C-alpha positions as a printed Julia matrix, in Angstrom:
69×3 Matrix{Float64}:
 14.4    -4.1     6.28
 16.22   -4.74    9.52
 14.44   -3.9    12.76
 17.01   -1.39   13.89
 16.68    0.52   10.61
 12.88    0.61   11.03
 13.24    1.82   14.55
 15.73    4.5    13.37
 13.42    5.69   10.61
 10.44    5.78   12.93
 12.44    7.74   15.51
 13.54   10.22   12.84
 10.01   10.7    11.64
  8.8    11.1    15.21
 11.45   13.71   16.05
 10.84   15.66   12.84
  7.01   15.59   13.5
  7.41   16.64   17.08
  9.78   19.43   16.12
  7.32   20.66   13.56
  4.25   20.41   15.7
  5.4    21.59   19.12
  7.28   18.85   21.0
  4.89   17.01   23.31
  4.89   13.23   23.71
  1.51   12.84   21.91
  2.8    14.68   18.89
  5.59   12.07   18.81
  3.0     9.3    18.57
  1.0    11.19   15.91
  4.22   11.75   14.02
  5.02    8.06   14.07
  1.59    6.92   12.95
  1.36    9.62   10.25
  4.9     8.89    9.05
  4.23    5.19    8.83
  1.04    5.91    6.8
  2.66    8.39    4.51
  5.69    6.03    3.81
  3.4     3.17    3.01
  1.21    5.4     0.79
  4.32    6.71   -1.15
  5.58    3.18   -1.74
  2.2     1.94   -2.8
  1.81    4.76   -5.38
  5.42    4.21   -6.61
  4.74    0.52   -7.08
  1.45    1.3    -8.89
  3.27    3.64  -11.3
  5.98    1.09  -12.06
  3.41   -1.71  -12.73
  1.49    0.73  -14.9
  4.5     1.52  -17.05
  5.53   -2.1   -17.32
  2.05   -3.04  -18.54
  2.08   -0.35  -21.18
  5.59   -1.32  -22.26
  4.4    -4.97  -22.6
  1.37   -3.78  -24.67
  3.63   -1.66  -27.0
  6.19   -4.38  -27.21
  3.48   -6.89  -28.21
  2.16   -4.59  -30.93
  5.67   -4.02  -32.24
  6.3    -7.89  -32.16
  3.16   -8.35  -34.32
  4.09   -5.7   -36.75
  7.69   -6.94  -37.13
  6.67  -10.6   -37.65
């Protein structure tokens, strides 16, 4: 991801967090840190779900392969 897009996303998260929580400078920082954590957590969970599905598809495909041959 390009640096300017990262900065834009962080700024958007910070502004949203600040607007929700009151508007002070410290809430901007908290919004940035929480936003980065939440985004990483969501991507990690999504990756885990994809890998889980692929492993089960591989297992089921292997069973079908054995049954067909």
